[in-house]
Amino acid sequence: MSSPHRELGLTDSEFDLICQKLGREPNGVELAMFSLLWSEHCAYKHSRKLLRRLPTEGERVVMGPGENAGAVDVGNGYAVAFKVESHNHPSAVEPFQGAATGVGGILRDVFALGARPIAILDSLRFGELDSLRSRHLLDGAVRGIGHYGNSIGVPTVGGEIYFEAPYEHNCLVNAMCVGLAKTDDMVRAAAAGVGNAVVLMGASTGRDGIGGASVLASAELGEGDEAKRPTVQIGDPFEESKVLECCLELLGKGLLVSLQDLGAAGLTSSASEMASAGGVGIEIDVARVPLREPDMEPFEIMVSESQERMLAVVEPGRVDEVIAVCEKWQTGAAEIGSVTDDGLVKVQREGEVVGEMPVGALVDGCPLYDLEPAEPAGWIYGNRETLAPQASPEETLLALLASPSIASKRWVFEQYDSIVGSRTARRPESADAAVLAIPEADTAIAIAIDGNGRRVACDPYAGTVEAVLECAQNLACAGAEPLGLTNCLNFGNPEKPAPAWQLDRSVQGLADACNALGVPVVGGNVSLYNEGPEGPIYPTPVVGMVGELPDPGLAAPSAFAAEGDAIALLGPFEPTLEGTELAKQRGELDAGLPQPDVAAVAAACATIRKAVRAGALASAHDVSDGGLACALAECAIGAGLGCQADLQHLRERGCSPQEALFGEGPGGFVISGEREKLEALASDGVAVLYLGRVGGDTIEIAAGDRSISLSLADAESAWRSLGERLDD
Amino acid sequence: MRWGVVQFPGSCDERDALHACELSGGEARLVWHEERDLAGIDAVVVPGGFSYGDYLRAGAIARFSPAMGAVAEFAAAGGPVLGICNGFQVLCEAGLLPGALLVNESMRFACRQLELHVEGSGERLSIPAKHGEGRYWAPEQVLDELEAKGQVAFRYAPGQNPNGSARDIAGVRSEAGNVLGLMPHPEHAVDAMTGSTDGLRVFEAVAGAAI
Amino acid sequence: MARARARVLIRPKEGILDPQGKAVERALPALGFEGVGHVRVGRMVELEAEDPARIPELCEKLLANPLIEDFEIESIDGA
């Protein structure tokens, strides 16, 4: 006789522990519920201990980790809520619905707090574009994100996309949502008030995603995942738009005691987590759950991941009013249970108890595991040469600009509505961060989402620190001061030594960088077991940051502004070739990265921020993928103006011509404007190197014996080539 | 000047339209799709979005709402009606404007700033468009009639047609002239901070017709 | 009360550009299907009606847009 618990993803010792906690063996309903809540995806078994290292407090923090999303105070009685979440495994199986429901899920996390979603950003990673599978996944994911975000009327204002071979089998789809709420109106998830009613709102419950959490998200994808298609959830943004308006109206009228969205593990997780947070018990009668399919069993009803559903706790006398508001918005509502004081999650069907477990056992009883990390000997990911060693500097720059990870993503972001809501002051590709006006609070926010799996693979600690710095730099270019950070940790199998080491070092880097910058982590997500037959993905911590700025109109554009403007490089930029896009194309990737100087980069960010707020810069763009040559080219192409730059002063820091042109690393800002104003920004801790001038129709960059002379037209053609490639 | 902006389940740009109406002068309120009474309203806006999820066909379900019944009467009596994007689709489905909006030729949603040519005055307006089903179509002879009667209100500037619309048509008006529909979004071109302010001209023109 | 089941097929009218149909048609040879043309992509609606006589009206008014679409009613069982 097979072990059902093993088929559901529980180990023998976990099963024994469940039996111990129940004082008996679990029945079918209970086993299904435990298997989901004790899965990696829900319980964070291998990561929870590590996450305790992250700083989560700060004077602007309104909601920290543990709530549906994090939130920071932006003044005038308003708070901005935000979080990033992954939907990797479902997207690898069915990219359109996987990405769409990923967006749907993160939207619900934000409006479950009572915050109206005002922006979406997405971070996507696929295999190289010459693979049909990657084309298919990219196309599906972009259409899915567009479909959901556009239909529900929340603008998608930014994001990033990378193409690297280690993501071929395991794509990454991380969706971030930002919302706005009056601080006093925000609501927590904790169920409260013994005797209060539990009301299920939104779509009816079907068999979507049954077993999704444990079957898909807690195991490596292997052969035969086609058969997992029935467990993929189907999203309906129209339903969600009705649920959203309904919930915000209910909260505005003070009709809800608490609110929680239904995500992974459906009713099981929301009901149990609400009860746990409130220190109460909860009982659910599955016969009262509105069903889409006939003859659903109690366990199916409890673990269904049908989308667009919310769970609320309501005082008994107000249930009728709640149902009336739901009817107005043409969305479902049913009273399905109540809050109790017995500390149990009790599942009934028409009076008969079909499952009964202590809340503590379900939500907090899962064992937490220590990792057994071991640093691998060297580079474990392979190399592929796509650029000949004898390529000229021009050919090299063109190859970098045309590389799908660097090239313009216009083909992608034009499929997203980036302007609905009338807040978007900086649309995609116009500035280094998205900028949204918050006139209600007389302020504005900037949002960035960044990560570089390849560099984290070179050095998980330094690479992760760099990701945090990249976000801070992008925000600085918009004139924004970071308020809080959310992160999605996408890693391989934590039970294997190398990915375990990567995760451990990465979380340490994240903690140290956040502490050094004084930016609290207000929430996040972990996605493990991203491994295929060829091995793990690049370790990919994705960082989302929200900052505030007083005047959105002053957020600096990335591209040069005017002929004749001076160009300078500000900051402690010390480029090397390790982990660069160039090293990748040369097939020379290897372990190792220089250790970043966080304090020096922070000082540069502060200088840029102040300069942008004072209107002293015509443009500001941080140097990242492809190095300084790419950054200069991007500034030129965006402006339709060439430039003449000499990198001699940068070389005086000890880098070779090649490193000066194409080396990467944190701490570099390309700024333009009046020369005196740029040079006046230099101080003890912040260097400013004059590079040259904006003008003409060629890109000229001198770097010792390697200089570049390229027509603006050719550079633009390379940088815009991704769209043509994808249209074929 | 009192504007009424119709709101369906799934409308997205109704608040943006409300704000644009107020900026152009006057008061504006939302008209819930179940309301039948447009008393006191001088001009109606049917806004953009995904009413009823665009299910079946964009605008196909919204056009049967009680509010649209009232809008049809309002239009028949000569009241000015402005349909934007999904609103344009609703007006075509309701027969208040000729033609139909089909899926973009590229089969992809496209959000981009465009130049519109105002027929008649020759003005150029910079206005964003964002839609997946905006390809204007009508039988050839209907298109010929529209041209002959001056019912083509806006065209995409040469080279800027984002969806394959016949004859680059971006917006049309009814024969009587009081009903106007366009795919681009003038309500997203009313604030220099978020883009151009050319969209205000469209609201002013409709308000002018109301007086 | 007897309920008639019907299936309504809705397709874009001849002469109207159907980019979905074209895309499907263009993709077929690469998959090994030669000699396939004239592909049109439409919609199918299934319903049950107590009064099957009203189904054509329902199709004209809502399910299809007669300006740009043709429709065909198939009855599965019932009237």
PDB file of N, CA, C and O in Angstrom, chain B residues 94-124:
ATOM      1  N   ALA B  94     -24.013  49.696 -29.709  1.00  0.00           N
ATOM      2  CA  ALA B  94     -25.376  50.195 -29.471  1.00  0.00           C
ATOM      3  C   ALA B  94     -25.981  50.824 -30.708  1.00  0.00           C
ATOM      4  O   ALA B  94     -27.131  51.255 -30.687  1.00  0.00           O
ATOM      5  N   GLY B  95     -25.212  50.923 -31.774  1.00  0.00           N
ATOM      6  CA  GLY B  95     -25.731  51.511 -33.000  1.00  0.00           C
ATOM      7  C   GLY B  95     -25.787  53.032 -32.968  1.00  0.00           C
ATOM      8  O   GLY B  95     -26.355  53.647 -33.863  1.00  0.00           O
ATOM      9  N   LEU B  96     -25.191  53.643 -31.948  1.00  0.00           N
ATOM     10  CA  LEU B  96     -25.200  55.108 -31.879  1.00  0.00           C
ATOM     11  C   LEU B  96     -24.095  55.708 -32.746  1.00  0.00           C
ATOM     12  O   LEU B  96     -24.084  56.913 -33.035  1.00  0.00           O
ATOM     13  N   LEU B  97     -23.149  54.861 -33.131  1.00  0.00           N
ATOM     14  CA  LEU B  97     -22.112  55.260 -34.083  1.00  0.00           C
ATOM     15  C   LEU B  97     -21.970  54.135 -35.099  1.00  0.00           C
ATOM     16  O   LEU B  97     -22.180  52.965 -34.764  1.00  0.00           O
ATOM     17  N   PRO B  98     -21.588  54.469 -36.345  1.00  0.00           N
ATOM     18  CA  PRO B  98     -21.453  53.428 -37.366  1.00  0.00           C
ATOM     19  C   PRO B  98     -20.143  52.668 -37.204  1.00  0.00           C
ATOM     20  O   PRO B  98     -19.181  53.199 -36.637  1.00  0.00           O
ATOM     21  N   GLY B  99     -20.118  51.446 -37.708  1.00  0.00           N
ATOM     22  CA  GLY B  99     -18.881  50.680 -37.751  1.00  0.00           C
ATOM     23  C   GLY B  99     -18.674  49.794 -36.542  1.00  0.00           C
ATOM     24  O   GLY B  99     -19.546  49.645 -35.691  1.00  0.00           O
ATOM     25  N   ALA B 100     -17.503  49.205 -36.480  1.00  0.00           N
ATOM     26  CA  ALA B 100     -17.168  48.301 -35.372  1.00  0.00           C
ATOM     27  C   ALA B 100     -15.678  48.373 -35.102  1.00  0.00           C
ATOM     28  O   ALA B 100     -14.895  48.782 -35.962  1.00  0.00           O
ATOM     29  N   LEU B 101     -15.283  47.974 -33.895  1.00  0.00           N
ATOM     30  CA  LEU B 101     -13.862  47.959 -33.531  1.00  0.00           C
ATOM     31  C   LEU B 101     -13.433  46.498 -33.415  1.00  0.00           C
ATOM     32  O   LEU B 101     -14.029  45.725 -32.667  1.00  0.00           O
ATOM     33  N   LEU B 102     -12.403  46.128 -34.166  1.00  0.00           N
ATOM     34  CA  LEU B 102     -11.948  44.735 -34.191  1.00  0.00           C
ATOM     35  C   LEU B 102     -10.582  44.608 -33.524  1.00  0.00           C
ATOM     36  O   LEU B 102      -9.931  45.615 -33.230  1.00  0.00           O
ATOM     37  N   VAL B 103     -10.143  43.365 -33.384  1.00  0.00           N
ATOM     38  CA  VAL B 103      -8.851  43.142 -32.724  1.00  0.00           C
ATOM     39  C   VAL B 103      -7.735  43.803 -33.534  1.00  0.00           C
ATOM     40  O   VAL B 103      -7.775  43.830 -34.768  1.00  0.00           O
ATOM     41  N   ASN B 104      -6.762  44.384 -32.831  1.00  0.00           N
ATOM     42  CA  ASN B 104      -5.618  45.026 -33.511  1.00  0.00           C
ATOM     43  C   ASN B 104      -4.998  44.061 -34.506  1.00  0.00           C
ATOM     44  O   ASN B 104      -4.915  42.862 -34.252  1.00  0.00           O
ATOM     45  N   GLU B 105      -4.547  44.607 -35.600  1.00  0.00           N
ATOM     46  CA  GLU B 105      -3.920  43.780 -36.633  1.00  0.00           C
ATOM     47  C   GLU B 105      -2.740  42.983 -36.079  1.00  0.00           C
ATOM     48  O   GLU B 105      -2.518  41.840 -36.454  1.00  0.00           O
ATOM     49  N   SER B 106      -1.970  43.590 -35.158  1.00  0.00           N
ATOM     50  CA  SER B 106      -0.813  42.907 -34.576  1.00  0.00           C
ATOM     51  C   SER B 106      -1.243  41.841 -33.571  1.00  0.00           C
ATOM     52  O   SER B 106      -0.434  41.078 -33.077  1.00  0.00           O
ATOM     53  N   MET B 107      -2.531  41.835 -33.230  1.00  0.00           N
ATOM     54  CA  MET B 107      -3.094  40.938 -32.217  1.00  0.00           C
ATOM     55  C   MET B 107      -2.491  41.185 -30.841  1.00  0.00           C
ATOM     56  O   MET B 107      -2.564  40.317 -29.967  1.00  0.00           O
ATOM     57  N   ARG B 108      -1.896  42.343 -30.652  1.00  0.00           N
ATOM     58  CA  ARG B 108      -1.343  42.666 -29.340  1.00  0.00           C
ATOM     59  C   ARG B 108      -1.899  43.990 -28.860  1.00  0.00           C
ATOM     60  O   ARG B 108      -2.148  44.904 -29.641  1.00  0.00           O
ATOM     61  N   PHE B 109      -2.036  44.090 -27.557  1.00  0.00           N
ATOM     62  CA  PHE B 109      -2.377  45.341 -26.906  1.00  0.00           C
ATOM     63  C   PHE B 109      -1.232  46.311 -27.158  1.00  0.00           C
ATOM     64  O   PHE B 109      -0.077  45.919 -27.130  1.00  0.00           O
ATOM     65  N   ALA B 110      -1.558  47.579 -27.417  1.00  0.00           N
ATOM     66  CA  ALA B 110      -0.500  48.565 -27.639  1.00  0.00           C
ATOM     67  C   ALA B 110      -0.818  49.826 -26.857  1.00  0.00           C
ATOM     68  O   ALA B 110      -1.895  50.409 -27.012  1.00  0.00           O
ATOM     69  N   CYS B 111       0.137  50.235 -26.011  1.00  0.00           N
ATOM     70  CA  CYS B 111      -0.005  51.463 -25.227  1.00  0.00           C
ATOM     71  C   CYS B 111       1.095  52.401 -25.685  1.00  0.00           C
ATOM     72  O   CYS B 111       2.271  52.135 -25.448  1.00  0.00           O
ATOM     73  N   ARG B 112       0.742  53.463 -26.398  1.00  0.00           N
ATOM     74  CA  ARG B 112       1.768  54.403 -26.826  1.00  0.00           C
ATOM     75  C   ARG B 112       1.187  55.773 -27.109  1.00  0.00           C
ATOM     76  O   ARG B 112       0.006  55.906 -27.409  1.00  0.00           O
ATOM     77  N   GLN B 113       2.049  56.766 -26.964  1.00  0.00           N
ATOM     78  CA  GLN B 113       1.674  58.147 -27.243  1.00  0.00           C
ATOM     79  C   GLN B 113       1.626  58.308 -28.768  1.00  0.00           C
ATOM     80  O   GLN B 113       2.510  57.836 -29.470  1.00  0.00           O
ATOM     81  N   LEU B 114       0.547  58.948 -29.275  1.00  0.00           N
ATOM     82  CA  LEU B 114       0.375  59.067 -30.718  1.00  0.00           C
ATOM     83  C   LEU B 114       0.042  60.491 -31.097  1.00  0.00           C
ATOM     84  O   LEU B 114      -0.436  61.264 -30.275  1.00  0.00           O
ATOM     85  N   GLU B 115       0.192  60.759 -32.400  1.00  0.00           N
ATOM     86  CA  GLU B 115      -0.295  62.033 -32.906  1.00  0.00           C
ATOM     87  C   GLU B 115      -1.592  61.787 -33.650  1.00  0.00           C
ATOM     88  O   GLU B 115      -1.678  60.896 -34.504  1.00  0.00           O
ATOM     89  N   LEU B 116      -2.599  62.600 -33.292  1.00  0.00           N
ATOM     90  CA  LEU B 116      -3.877  62.505 -33.985  1.00  0.00           C
ATOM     91  C   LEU B 116      -4.057  63.735 -34.869  1.00  0.00           C
ATOM     92  O   LEU B 116      -3.727  64.850 -34.462  1.00  0.00           O
ATOM     93  N   HIS B 117      -4.632  63.498 -36.013  1.00  0.00           N
ATOM     94  CA  HIS B 117      -4.947  64.589 -36.919  1.00  0.00           C
ATOM     95  C   HIS B 117      -6.422  64.898 -36.754  1.00  0.00           C
ATOM     96  O   HIS B 117      -7.256  63.995 -36.888  1.00  0.00           O
ATOM     97  N   VAL B 118      -6.734  66.138 -36.435  1.00  0.00           N
ATOM     98  CA  VAL B 118      -8.136  66.523 -36.277  1.00  0.00           C
ATOM     99  C   VAL B 118      -8.674  66.885 -37.657  1.00  0.00           C
ATOM    100  O   VAL B 118      -8.199  67.844 -38.280  1.00  0.00           O
ATOM    101  N   GLU B 119      -9.628  66.107 -38.128  1.00  0.00           N
ATOM    102  CA  GLU B 119     -10.194  66.387 -39.445  1.00  0.00           C
ATOM    103  C   GLU B 119     -10.909  67.721 -39.425  1.00  0.00           C
ATOM    104  O   GLU B 119     -11.576  68.078 -38.482  1.00  0.00           O
ATOM    105  N   GLY B 120     -10.761  68.441 -40.492  1.00  0.00           N
ATOM    106  CA  GLY B 120     -11.439  69.736 -40.560  1.00  0.00           C
ATOM    107  C   GLY B 120     -10.488  70.860 -40.173  1.00  0.00           C
ATOM    108  O   GLY B 120     -10.120  71.683 -41.004  1.00  0.00           O
ATOM    109  N   SER B 121     -10.042  70.860 -38.914  1.00  0.00           N
ATOM    110  CA  SER B 121      -9.191  71.967 -38.483  1.00  0.00           C
ATOM    111  C   SER B 121      -7.729  71.727 -38.821  1.00  0.00           C
ATOM    112  O   SER B 121      -6.930  72.654 -38.873  1.00  0.00           O
ATOM    113  N   GLY B 122      -7.356  70.459 -39.018  1.00  0.00           N
ATOM    114  CA  GLY B 122      -5.972  70.159 -39.331  1.00  0.00           C
ATOM    115  C   GLY B 122      -5.034  70.224 -38.137  1.00  0.00           C
ATOM    116  O   GLY B 122      -3.827  70.090 -38.259  1.00  0.00           O
ATOM    117  N   GLU B 123      -5.618  70.405 -36.944  1.00  0.00           N
ATOM    118  CA  GLU B 123      -4.771  70.432 -35.742  1.00  0.00           C
ATOM    119  C   GLU B 123      -4.129  69.077 -35.504  1.00  0.00           C
ATOM    120  O   GLU B 123      -4.682  68.051 -35.903  1.00  0.00           O
ATOM    121  N   ARG B 124      -3.000  69.084 -34.787  1.00  0.00           N
ATOM    122  CA  ARG B 124      -2.396  67.828 -34.358  1.00  0.00           C
ATOM    123  C   ARG B 124      -2.485  67.756 -32.833  1.00  0.00           C
ATOM    124  O   ARG B 124      -2.151  68.716 -32.147  1.00  0.00           O
TER     125      ARG B 124
END
